Tab-separated table of C-alpha atoms in Angstrom:
chain	number	residue	atom	x	y	z
A	1	MET	CA	-22.181	-7.864	21.600
A	2	GLU	CA	-19.651	-5.124	22.282
A	3	LEU	CA	-21.180	-3.018	19.520
A	4	GLY	CA	-24.576	-3.590	21.091
A	5	ASN	CA	-23.260	-2.438	24.455
A	6	GLN	CA	-21.742	0.672	22.892
A	7	ILE	CA	-25.021	1.495	21.166
A	8	GLN	CA	-26.940	1.010	24.421
A	9	ILE	CA	-24.562	3.276	26.366
A	10	ALA	CA	-24.494	5.913	23.644
A	11	SER	CA	-28.267	5.746	23.294
A	12	SER	CA	-28.738	6.919	26.872
A	13	SER	CA	-26.559	9.950	26.133
A	14	GLY	CA	-28.402	10.857	22.950
A	15	SER	CA	-25.425	10.182	20.662
A	16	THR	CA	-26.012	11.002	17.000
A	17	ASP	CA	-23.778	8.008	16.138
A	18	VAL	CA	-26.506	5.700	17.417
A	19	VAL	CA	-29.050	7.364	15.159
A	20	SER	CA	-26.623	6.955	12.258
A	21	ILE	CA	-26.034	3.257	12.974
A	22	SER	CA	-29.719	2.555	13.575
A	23	SER	CA	-30.640	4.273	10.327
A	24	LEU	CA	-27.959	2.382	8.444
A	25	ILE	CA	-29.181	-0.951	9.781
A	26	GLY	CA	-32.706	-0.139	8.668
A	27	LEU	CA	-31.819	1.309	5.287
A	28	GLN	CA	-29.036	-0.977	4.054
A	29	THR	CA	-29.873	-3.172	1.086
A	30	ARG	CA	-28.715	-6.610	0.064
A	31	SER	CA	-26.039	-6.636	-2.635
A	32	ASN	CA	-27.216	-7.950	-5.974
A	33	PHE	CA	-25.201	-10.907	-7.201
A	34	TYR	CA	-25.694	-14.014	-9.296
A	35	HIS	CA	-26.521	-16.843	-6.904
A	36	VAL	CA	-25.096	-20.222	-7.903
A	37	LYS	CA	-27.735	-22.769	-6.983
A	38	ASP	CA	-25.395	-25.572	-5.935
A	39	GLY	CA	-22.728	-23.238	-4.526
A	40	LEU	CA	-19.386	-22.564	-6.215
A	41	ILE	CA	-17.360	-24.368	-3.548
A	42	SER	CA	-19.483	-27.497	-3.921
A	43	LEU	CA	-19.071	-27.422	-7.715
A	44	LEU	CA	-15.333	-26.828	-7.366
A	45	ARG	CA	-14.986	-29.722	-4.948
A	46	ASN	CA	-16.655	-32.049	-7.457
A	47	CYS	CA	-14.191	-30.979	-10.170
A	48	LEU	CA	-11.209	-31.380	-7.861
A	49	GLU	CA	-12.332	-34.868	-6.820
A	50	LEU	CA	-12.649	-35.888	-10.467
A	51	GLU	CA	-9.204	-34.456	-11.135
A	52	ALA	CA	-7.734	-36.317	-8.162
A	53	ARG	CA	-8.631	-39.645	-9.781
A	54	HIS	CA	-5.926	-39.026	-12.373
A	55	ASN	CA	-3.177	-37.581	-10.181
A	56	SER	CA	-1.842	-37.641	-6.659
A	57	SER	CA	-2.979	-34.431	-4.992
A	58	VAL	CA	-4.280	-32.947	-1.765
A	59	THR	CA	-6.620	-29.948	-1.844
A	60	ILE	CA	-7.918	-27.853	1.042
A	61	LEU	CA	-10.935	-25.609	0.494
A	62	SER	CA	-12.707	-23.051	2.621
A	63	GLY	CA	-16.419	-23.554	3.170
A	64	TYR	CA	-19.281	-21.815	1.395
A	65	VAL	CA	-18.440	-18.583	-0.458
A	66	ASP	CA	-20.555	-16.505	-2.815
A	67	HIS	CA	-18.780	-14.913	-5.772
A	68	PHE	CA	-19.279	-11.164	-6.191
A	69	GLN	CA	-18.147	-9.841	-9.557
A	70	SER	CA	-17.356	-6.259	-10.506
A	71	LEU	CA	-20.115	-4.915	-12.726
A	72	PRO	CA	-19.824	-2.611	-15.763
A	73	SER	CA	-20.985	0.945	-15.060
A	74	VAL	CA	-21.025	0.110	-11.334
A	75	ASP	CA	-17.551	-0.692	-10.002
A	76	VAL	CA	-15.339	-2.082	-12.777
A	77	GLY	CA	-11.857	-0.653	-12.368
A	78	TRP	CA	-12.102	0.259	-8.684
A	79	GLY	CA	-14.391	-2.099	-6.781
A	80	CYS	CA	-12.302	-5.253	-6.388
A	81	GLY	CA	-11.530	-4.554	-2.722
A	82	TRP	CA	-15.205	-4.142	-1.882
A	83	ARG	CA	-16.137	-7.282	-3.823
A	84	ASN	CA	-13.587	-9.328	-1.898
A	85	ILE	CA	-14.979	-7.996	1.382
A	86	GLN	CA	-18.392	-9.167	0.193
A	87	MET	CA	-16.999	-12.630	-0.550
A	88	LEU	CA	-15.451	-12.907	2.910
A	89	SER	CA	-18.679	-11.633	4.454
A	90	SER	CA	-20.747	-14.287	2.656
A	91	HIS	CA	-18.554	-16.980	4.182
A	92	LEU	CA	-18.624	-15.509	7.686
A	93	LEU	CA	-22.411	-15.164	7.631
A	94	ALA	CA	-22.776	-18.773	6.490
A	95	HIS	CA	-20.242	-20.407	8.817
A	96	ARG	CA	-19.716	-18.346	11.969
A	97	LYS	CA	-22.659	-17.823	14.297
A	98	GLU	CA	-20.771	-15.266	16.358
A	99	ALA	CA	-20.036	-13.226	13.235
A	100	ARG	CA	-23.630	-13.381	12.071
A	101	LYS	CA	-24.706	-11.832	15.395
A	102	VAL	CA	-22.494	-8.762	14.972
A	103	LEU	CA	-22.014	-8.160	11.257
A	104	PHE	CA	-24.052	-5.389	9.646
A	105	GLY	CA	-26.489	-5.041	12.535
A	106	GLU	CA	-27.531	-8.715	12.436
A	107	SER	CA	-29.059	-8.190	9.016
A	108	GLY	CA	-28.002	-11.669	7.951
A	109	PHE	CA	-27.064	-10.547	4.435
A	110	VAL	CA	-24.157	-8.935	2.574
A	111	PRO	CA	-24.833	-5.215	1.949
A	112	ASP	CA	-24.056	-3.544	-1.341
A	113	ILE	CA	-20.922	-1.441	-1.799
A	114	ALA	CA	-22.519	1.879	-0.852
A	115	PHE	CA	-23.530	0.592	2.560
A	116	LEU	CA	-20.178	-1.137	3.100
A	117	GLN	CA	-18.648	2.287	2.488
A	118	ARG	CA	-20.833	3.767	5.216
A	119	TRP	CA	-19.904	0.959	7.628
A	120	LEU	CA	-16.235	1.748	6.964
A	121	GLU	CA	-16.862	5.414	7.730
A	122	ILE	CA	-18.439	4.387	11.029
A	123	ALA	CA	-15.357	2.273	11.764
A	124	TRP	CA	-13.163	5.325	11.197
A	125	GLU	CA	-15.453	7.475	13.330
A	126	SER	CA	-15.080	4.850	16.079
A	127	GLY	CA	-11.295	5.208	15.986
A	128	PHE	CA	-10.239	2.272	13.806
A	129	ASP	CA	-7.150	2.883	11.643
A	130	PRO	CA	-6.670	6.648	12.191
A	131	PRO	CA	-3.985	6.942	9.444
A	132	GLY	CA	-6.319	5.326	6.910
A	133	ALA	CA	-9.198	7.509	8.010
A	134	GLN	CA	-6.981	10.563	7.644
A	135	HIS	CA	-5.956	9.555	4.137
A	136	PHE	CA	-9.594	9.422	3.028
A	137	ASN	CA	-10.591	12.398	5.212
A	138	CYS	CA	-13.009	9.993	6.912
A	139	LYS	CA	-15.215	10.098	3.795
A	140	ILE	CA	-15.638	7.295	1.283
A	141	TYR	CA	-19.411	6.846	0.936
A	142	GLY	CA	-20.631	7.422	-2.608
A	143	THR	CA	-17.122	7.541	-4.103
A	144	ASN	CA	-15.164	5.201	-6.366
A	145	HIS	CA	-12.053	5.291	-4.180
A	146	ARG	CA	-10.033	2.088	-4.282
A	147	ILE	CA	-9.382	0.396	-0.987
A	148	GLY	CA	-6.870	-2.166	0.260
A	149	THR	CA	-6.235	-4.723	2.965
A	150	THR	CA	-6.210	-2.319	5.895
A	151	GLU	CA	-9.645	-1.001	4.989
A	152	CYS	CA	-10.845	-4.616	4.878
A	153	ALA	CA	-9.347	-5.249	8.319
A	154	SER	CA	-10.732	-1.991	9.746
A	155	LEU	CA	-14.271	-2.745	8.621
A	156	PHE	CA	-14.308	-6.264	10.085
A	157	ARG	CA	-12.520	-5.197	13.265
A	158	SER	CA	-15.137	-2.535	13.917
A	159	PHE	CA	-17.603	-5.395	14.464
A	160	GLY	CA	-15.210	-7.077	16.889
A	161	LEU	CA	-13.878	-9.611	14.385
A	162	ARG	CA	-10.194	-10.475	14.796
A	163	ALA	CA	-9.000	-9.472	11.345
A	164	ARG	CA	-5.199	-9.808	10.960
A	165	VAL	CA	-2.867	-8.481	8.267
A	166	VAL	CA	0.173	-10.337	6.906
A	167	ASP	CA	2.785	-8.777	4.605
A	168	PHE	CA	5.201	-10.490	2.241
A	169	GLY	CA	8.005	-8.468	0.690
A	170	PRO	CA	11.753	-7.983	0.181
A	171	LYS	CA	14.086	-7.699	3.148
A	172	GLU	CA	14.880	-4.070	2.374
A	173	SER	CA	11.210	-3.184	2.931
A	174	GLU	CA	10.998	-4.784	6.360
A	175	LEU	CA	11.223	-1.516	8.285
A	176	LEU	CA	7.980	-0.373	6.644
A	177	TYR	CA	6.049	-3.177	8.315
A	178	LEU	CA	4.702	-3.500	11.841
A	179	SER	CA	4.118	-6.655	13.871
A	180	VAL	CA	0.769	-7.817	15.205
A	181	PRO	CA	1.117	-8.921	18.843
A	182	GLY	CA	-1.054	-11.881	19.729
A	183	SER	CA	-1.643	-13.101	16.193
A	184	THR	CA	-2.010	-16.850	15.872
A	185	LEU	CA	-0.031	-17.275	12.657
A	186	GLY	CA	3.516	-16.537	11.596
A	187	GLN	CA	6.827	-16.281	13.372
A	188	PRO	CA	7.123	-13.638	16.103
A	189	VAL	CA	8.691	-10.445	14.823
A	190	LYS	CA	10.044	-7.576	16.836
A	191	GLN	CA	8.127	-4.332	17.179
A	192	ARG	CA	9.601	-1.654	14.917
A	193	ASN	CA	9.263	2.058	14.632
A	194	ALA	CA	7.933	2.923	11.219
A	195	VAL	CA	6.273	5.626	9.241
A	196	ARG	CA	2.574	5.451	10.054
A	197	VAL	CA	0.642	4.618	6.932
A	198	SER	CA	-2.730	3.004	6.458
A	199	GLY	CA	-1.031	-0.182	5.298
A	200	PRO	CA	2.221	-1.265	3.616
A	201	MET	CA	0.514	-2.517	0.479
A	202	ASP	CA	-2.035	0.276	0.509
A	203	LYS	CA	0.691	2.751	-0.414
A	204	TYR	CA	0.260	1.411	-3.928
A	205	VAL	CA	-3.516	1.733	-3.794
A	206	HIS	CA	-3.256	5.335	-2.634
A	207	ARG	CA	-0.608	6.155	-5.215
A	208	GLN	CA	-3.040	5.180	-7.961
A	209	GLN	CA	-5.698	7.650	-6.776
A	210	GLY	CA	-4.200	10.285	-9.068
A	211	LEU	CA	-4.576	8.205	-12.220
A	212	SER	CA	-7.104	9.205	-14.814
A	213	LYS	CA	-10.610	7.894	-14.172
A	214	GLY	CA	-10.634	6.042	-17.453
A	215	ARG	CA	-7.841	3.707	-16.465
A	216	HIS	CA	-8.875	0.429	-14.875
A	217	PHE	CA	-7.099	-0.268	-11.623
A	218	CYS	CA	-8.505	-3.704	-10.799
A	219	HIS	CA	-7.788	-6.179	-13.541
A	220	SER	CA	-7.549	-9.908	-14.117
A	221	LEU	CA	-4.158	-11.608	-14.141
A	222	HIS	CA	-4.781	-14.692	-16.253
A	223	ASN	CA	-1.637	-14.094	-18.279
A	224	GLY	CA	0.540	-14.078	-15.158
A	225	LYS	CA	2.538	-11.096	-16.384
A	226	SER	CA	4.407	-9.061	-13.799
A	227	ASP	CA	6.713	-6.106	-13.412
A	228	ASN	CA	9.087	-7.973	-11.112
A	229	SER	CA	12.367	-8.599	-12.906
A	230	LYS	CA	14.239	-10.281	-10.051
A	231	GLY	CA	12.927	-13.710	-10.938
A	232	LYS	CA	13.460	-15.160	-7.467
A	233	SER	CA	11.985	-18.655	-7.512
A	234	GLU	CA	12.243	-19.311	-3.772
A	235	GLY	CA	10.461	-16.144	-2.660
A	236	PRO	CA	6.834	-16.950	-3.545
A	237	GLN	CA	7.107	-20.340	-1.848
A	238	VAL	CA	7.145	-18.492	1.483
A	239	LEU	CA	3.661	-17.187	0.731
A	240	ILE	CA	2.517	-20.584	-0.538
A	241	ASP	CA	3.751	-22.318	2.631
A	242	TRP	CA	1.979	-19.748	4.778
A	243	VAL	CA	-1.310	-20.279	2.916
A	244	TRP	CA	-0.946	-24.067	3.219
A	245	ASN	CA	-0.343	-23.818	6.973
A	246	TYR	CA	-3.292	-21.460	7.298
A	247	PHE	CA	-5.878	-23.650	5.569
A	248	SER	CA	-4.535	-26.901	7.026
A	249	ASP	CA	-4.348	-25.220	10.452
A	250	LYS	CA	-1.030	-27.082	10.692
A	251	GLY	CA	-2.981	-30.295	11.139
A	252	LEU	CA	-2.932	-31.770	7.630
A	253	THR	CA	0.192	-33.315	6.198
A	254	ILE	CA	1.119	-33.542	2.520
A	255	SER	CA	0.618	-37.259	1.943
A	256	GLY	CA	0.804	-39.396	-1.149
A	257	SER	CA	-2.932	-40.141	-1.213
A	258	SER	CA	-5.380	-37.957	-3.111
A	259	GLN	CA	-8.048	-36.123	-1.171
A	260	VAL	CA	-10.144	-32.963	-1.075
A	261	VAL	CA	-10.685	-31.508	2.389
A	262	VAL	CA	-12.918	-28.652	3.532
A	263	SER	CA	-11.144	-26.465	6.073
A	264	GLY	CA	-12.642	-24.629	9.002
A	265	ARG	CA	-10.704	-21.535	7.959
A	266	ALA	CA	-12.238	-18.497	6.266
A	267	PRO	CA	-11.076	-17.342	2.811
A	268	LEU	CA	-8.189	-14.879	2.524
A	269	TYR	CA	-8.246	-11.319	1.213
A	270	PHE	CA	-5.297	-11.286	-1.227
A	271	GLN	CA	-3.798	-7.914	-2.250
A	272	HIS	CA	-0.937	-6.825	-4.459
A	273	ASP	CA	-0.087	-3.743	-6.473
A	274	GLY	CA	-3.004	-3.191	-8.830
A	275	HIS	CA	-5.580	-5.775	-7.802
A	276	SER	CA	-7.057	-7.899	-5.029
A	277	ARG	CA	-8.665	-11.327	-5.081
A	278	THR	CA	-9.977	-13.937	-2.645
A	279	ILE	CA	-8.057	-17.142	-1.884
A	280	ILE	CA	-10.515	-19.970	-1.213
A	281	GLY	CA	-8.052	-22.853	-0.922
A	282	ILE	CA	-4.798	-24.455	-1.971
A	283	GLN	CA	-3.779	-27.609	-3.837
A	284	VAL	CA	-0.571	-29.609	-3.882
A	285	LYS	CA	0.176	-32.153	-6.613
A	286	HIS	CA	2.813	-34.824	-6.060
A	287	GLN	CA	5.044	-34.969	-9.123
A	288	LYS	CA	6.708	-38.153	-10.368
A	289	ASN	CA	10.142	-36.623	-9.771
A	290	GLY	CA	9.344	-36.327	-6.070
A	291	THR	CA	8.613	-32.593	-6.003
A	292	ASN	CA	5.357	-30.909	-5.020
A	293	GLN	CA	3.507	-28.482	-7.280
A	294	PHE	CA	1.295	-25.953	-5.481
A	295	ASN	CA	-1.682	-24.006	-6.788
A	296	LEU	CA	-3.578	-21.278	-5.018
A	297	LEU	CA	-7.333	-21.492	-5.617
A	298	ILE	CA	-8.807	-18.030	-6.034
A	299	LEU	CA	-12.007	-16.180	-6.876
A	300	ASP	CA	-11.421	-13.038	-8.912
A	301	PRO	CA	-13.969	-10.183	-8.927
A	302	SER	CA	-12.908	-9.523	-12.521
A	303	ASP	CA	-14.373	-12.857	-13.630
A	304	GLY	CA	-18.046	-13.369	-14.402
A	305	THR	CA	-19.963	-15.607	-12.015
A	306	VAL	CA	-21.981	-17.196	-14.816
A	307	ALA	CA	-18.765	-18.141	-16.631
A	308	LEU	CA	-17.362	-19.636	-13.416
A	309	GLU	CA	-20.500	-21.659	-12.846
A	310	ARG	CA	-20.577	-22.927	-16.436
A	311	SER	CA	-16.924	-23.969	-16.399
A	312	LEU	CA	-17.349	-25.872	-13.137
A	313	LYS	CA	-20.570	-27.591	-14.156
A	314	THR	CA	-19.067	-28.719	-17.453
A	315	ASN	CA	-15.638	-29.384	-15.917
A	316	VAL	CA	-14.066	-27.380	-18.748
A	317	GLY	CA	-11.768	-24.386	-18.376
A	318	TRP	CA	-12.222	-23.824	-14.646
A	319	GLN	CA	-8.520	-24.369	-13.975
A	320	LYS	CA	-7.615	-21.231	-15.926
A	321	LEU	CA	-10.110	-19.193	-13.922
A	322	ILE	CA	-9.345	-20.520	-10.441
A	323	LYS	CA	-5.840	-22.028	-10.240
A	324	ARG	CA	-2.722	-19.882	-9.762
A	325	GLY	CA	0.657	-21.603	-9.639
A	326	VAL	CA	3.763	-20.395	-7.862
A	327	HIS	CA	5.153	-19.153	-11.174
A	328	THR	CA	2.378	-16.534	-11.380
A	329	LEU	CA	3.382	-14.921	-8.069
A	330	LYS	CA	5.944	-12.502	-9.483
A	331	LYS	CA	4.891	-9.283	-7.770
A	332	PRO	CA	7.492	-7.928	-5.316
A	333	GLN	CA	5.005	-7.537	-2.472
A	334	TYR	CA	1.772	-9.172	-1.321
A	335	GLN	CA	-0.607	-8.630	1.547
A	336	LEU	CA	-3.197	-10.933	3.109
A	337	CYS	CA	-6.018	-10.421	5.563
A	338	TYR	CA	-7.366	-13.348	7.567
A	339	ILE	CA	-9.979	-13.499	10.325
A	340	ASP	CA	-9.403	-15.461	13.509
A	341	PRO	CA	-12.420	-17.027	15.281
A	342	GLY	CA	-14.217	-15.263	18.092
A	343	ILE	CA	-15.348	-11.743	18.919
A	344	ALA	CA	-13.096	-9.217	20.623
A	345	SER	CA	-14.366	-6.996	23.430
A	346	GLY	CA	-13.075	-4.582	26.021
A	347	GLU	CA	-9.376	-3.812	25.876
A	348	GLU	CA	-8.776	-6.268	23.015
A	349	LEU	CA	-11.319	-4.435	20.872
A	350	ASN	CA	-9.612	-1.159	21.647
A	351	GLU	CA	-6.216	-2.621	20.627
A	352	LEU	CA	-7.701	-3.703	17.306
A	353	LYS	CA	-8.095	-0.061	16.357
A	354	THR	CA	-4.391	0.016	15.457
A	355	ILE	CA	-3.724	-1.830	12.196
A	356	ASN	CA	-0.299	-3.498	12.220
A	357	SER	CA	1.007	-6.565	10.414
A	358	ILE	CA	3.215	-9.627	10.494
A	359	PHE	CA	6.102	-9.470	8.004
A	360	PHE	CA	7.606	-12.341	5.996
A	361	GLU	CA	10.548	-11.896	3.667
A	362	LEU	CA	10.101	-13.022	0.063
């Protein structure tokens, strides 16, 4: 609605931005992707319910999500960030009426990467994330530049969506992070002066811009290998607990009975050095020794959608593709983007132009 008001006001003044937005709305095309007839989340829920018959577990899933995979000769090696934005968009269009009314000019579909790039440029032109815009010189359309969490947040915020950024890292890195006043999740953290960058985790994305074009930046992590040698076992649990509280909305307890619950929360954009994925849920298994074993449930743009569908329909091998235990979270830093309900307007929309974050120590 706010975007509509801005277009109406600008239209009366003959703004070229209005012509640009109007043209984009008319020209943008739907992203090609393999559509799973029964829906991946529905298939996954069936597998989880069958699994729950043989163990004591509680699983929370987001609602409908389409899987967008990186394609050879199109975006393999650099497009994971865009693909995760497409996954989040598919959920928002399916589940949030207010988002459907503002996203992508009310097109009702997920645009392909080229048009997402143009929408991000418009966000920058509108004043969202000036440091990020400066890094890319306000130009990203038609390139294979890798993006990170702050670009995800900037794009969604430009439509009035309340996209928030959360950082997880070592204590010594805390001064690099900025708090997000008014966020609904996380412990309050004091405002800090910091070097203005387009995002704490995005430093790693930007650092990789100088690598040779032949080297793949986005890659799958099935082997769980990491460059973190500290081996802190308690650190990743902070992230796990945050994700559990997010999807449960602090209203679901870890009980001894098995169940699979669909949350009202949107999926999470999940970034670390080298790759990004989409978290679509979380599972906790109650062990016989009294401990709880957690698994993040993720969709990876590096995986093929057909392979995901086949593994879920046959109930064979899907765990390796979707489940990620605490032991796989060995990177020193992680970053999440989540989207609160509602549409910002007025002064709140203006405040969203500054991308800050909540910090949690790992």
